[in-house]
Amino acid sequence: MRCSVYALFSVETSMSDQSKIEWTDATWNPVRGCTKISPGCKFCYAERFAERFRGVVGHAYERGFDPRLVPGKLVEPLSWRRPRMIFVNSMSDLFHEQVPDDYIGEVAKVMARANWHTFQVLTKRSRRMMDLLNTRLRDVGKLTHIWWGVSVENRKHGLPRVAHLRSAAARVRFLSVEPLLEDLGKISLTGISWVIVGGESGPGARPMEKEWALSIRDQCHRAQVPFFFKQWGGVQKSRTGRRLAGRTYDEFPDFSSIPVPENGVRL
Ligand code: SF4
């Protein structure tokens, strides 16, 4: 696939077909960089990573965390033959205000076409995602191999995002409750297919109470929504692990991917 509108942007070929993020297999970043929008962004891991390379000529993050399009990455999932779960824009936010609607449309076209993968789109710009899913992305929103999610770190900023998500014409909706910063209380899980919960990690990490996570787990089980406990977090997340009440929770929604086509028919 060729994206003529953006062909003049830089072409970069590095790929991230493996990820250490527990709930995905790979990351795909046709956009890089972002700006902070709510308390969950305070210790943004993507910013921390990207800014380490600001000014390093030739590095993918030579421009640090400044938002920019990377059209050379658009076709990348079409070249990955093995089906995998792909976290879209792990280093940015697809619905950031500096990403044009047309470019989001190009990303959506690739996801629709690469239907042997499962795409996980996660945003804090939930209103824009809702508006686009209800208009020009309506057909893409019906596809079960593309999952649309919002970040929920607290009640004030996170719960309105859940409402936007529920109002969006999406077939598969999910919540990433990370970093969980307070008790969310009762949340409506109607129309939600998956919930991930995690505590913050890294320097300065804000602690997550066990009761906050258990409350969400119990609500998920009552509503029969798959629950994934990602991590406790903390300054050294390897020490705190990812067991909750004596076990791990690695539940996923059951939307089977379409089999991989034979060589030569994907591009
Ligand atoms: S929206 Fe996500 S990528 Fe953007 S600054 Fe916040 S945490 Fe980082």
Coordinates of N, CA and C and ligand atoms in Angstrom, one line a residue, residues 34-37 40-41 44 46 65 91-93 124-125, ligand 1:
C34 N 4.3 12.8 21.5 CA 3.0 13.1 22.1 C 3.1 14.3 23.0
T35 N 2.0 14.8 23.6 CA 2.1 15.8 24.6 C 1.1 15.3 25.8
K36 N 1.4 15.8 27.0 CA 0.7 15.3 28.1 C -0.7 15.9 28.2
I37 N -1.6 15.1 28.7 CA -3.0 15.5 28.7 C -3.7 15.3 30.0
G40 N -2.4 10.7 34.3 CA -1.7 9.4 33.9 C -0.5 9.6 33.1
C41 N -0.3 10.8 32.5 CA 0.9 11.0 31.7 C 2.1 11.4 32.5
C44 N 5.2 9.4 31.9 CA 5.0 8.7 30.6 C 6.3 7.9 30.2
A46 N 7.0 6.5 27.4 CA 7.4 6.8 26.0 C 8.2 8.1 26.0
F65 N 10.6 13.6 21.9 CA 9.1 13.2 22.0 C 8.2 14.2 21.3
M91 N 4.2 4.5 21.4 CA 5.0 5.6 21.7 C 4.4 7.0 21.4
S92 N 3.0 7.0 21.3 CA 2.3 8.2 20.9 C 0.8 8.0 21.2
D93 N 0.0 8.8 20.6 CA -1.4 8.7 20.7 C -2.0 9.0 19.3
K124 N -5.9 8.4 25.0 CA -6.5 9.3 26.0 C -7.3 10.4 25.3
R125 N -7.2 10.4 24.0 CA -8.1 11.4 23.3 C -9.3 10.8 22.8
Ligands
SF4_1 S1 -1.2 10.3 26.1 FE1 0.1 8.5 26.4 S2 1.9 8.7 25.0 FE2 0.9 10.8 25.3 S3 2.0 11.8 26.9 FE3 0.2 10.7 27.8 S4 1.0 8.7 28.5 FE4 2.5 9.6 27.0

